[in-house]
Amino acid sequence: MGTVHQLAGRRPGDERAFRASIAIGIGDDDTVGTLTVSEHGSEAEARAWLEEELPRARFPEWVGRRRHGTAGAFLFGQIERGFYVEDAAEGLAFEPDLDQPGWDADLVDGMLRWRRSP
């Protein structure tokens, strides 16, 4: 199978982008949904956006209405490196580069703790 940029007919670095997202997890690190997504031209911009937005993020109402409320629920950030590719249905679309590791950010005591994602 090739890399994403090979499959898309792009060279590494062409139309590169970094997608930062804030997601909701419940229980054993299962991602339940994505709250918001923002695309950036550099990893530094994506990190800065998450460092500002993740501490201010709040659970959607449905999380509080669960039987156990917000117990066991958590918000976290992710950064994926990818490329913009032409998609017949969507036009220009972000495609993650699965050959490049990303970053995960956990909010602990108001500070982001970064770790490489597989």
PDB file of C-alpha atoms in Angstrom, residues 2 8-9 32 37 42-43 46-47 54 60 65 76 81 83 89 112:
ATOM      1  CA  GLY A   2       2.088   3.289  -0.105  1.00  0.00           C
ATOM      2  CA  ALA A   8      -2.439  11.016  -3.464  1.00  0.00           C
ATOM      3  CA  GLY A   9       0.230  11.672  -6.094  1.00  0.00           C
ATOM      4  CA  VAL A  32     -16.193   9.107  21.777  1.00  0.00           C
ATOM      5  CA  VAL A  37     -10.893  20.848  14.757  1.00  0.00           C
ATOM      6  CA  SER A  42       2.939  24.336  11.135  1.00  0.00           C
ATOM      7  CA  GLU A  43       3.182  22.070  14.153  1.00  0.00           C
ATOM      8  CA  ALA A  46      -1.212  23.694  16.028  1.00  0.00           C
ATOM      9  CA  ARG A  47       0.421  23.312  19.469  1.00  0.00           C
ATOM     10  CA  LEU A  54      -7.907  22.838  25.445  1.00  0.00           C
ATOM     11  CA  PRO A  60     -21.022  19.093  25.746  1.00  0.00           C
ATOM     12  CA  ARG A  65     -26.663  14.029  31.272  1.00  0.00           C
ATOM     13  CA  PHE A  76      -7.717  15.645  25.225  1.00  0.00           C
ATOM     14  CA  ARG A  81       0.344  15.792  10.202  1.00  0.00           C
ATOM     15  CA  PHE A  83      -1.705  16.756   3.306  1.00  0.00           C
ATOM     16  CA  ALA A  89     -16.980  14.725  -3.208  1.00  0.00           C
ATOM     17  CA  LEU A 112      -0.839  20.222  28.829  1.00  0.00           C
TER      18      LEU A 112
END
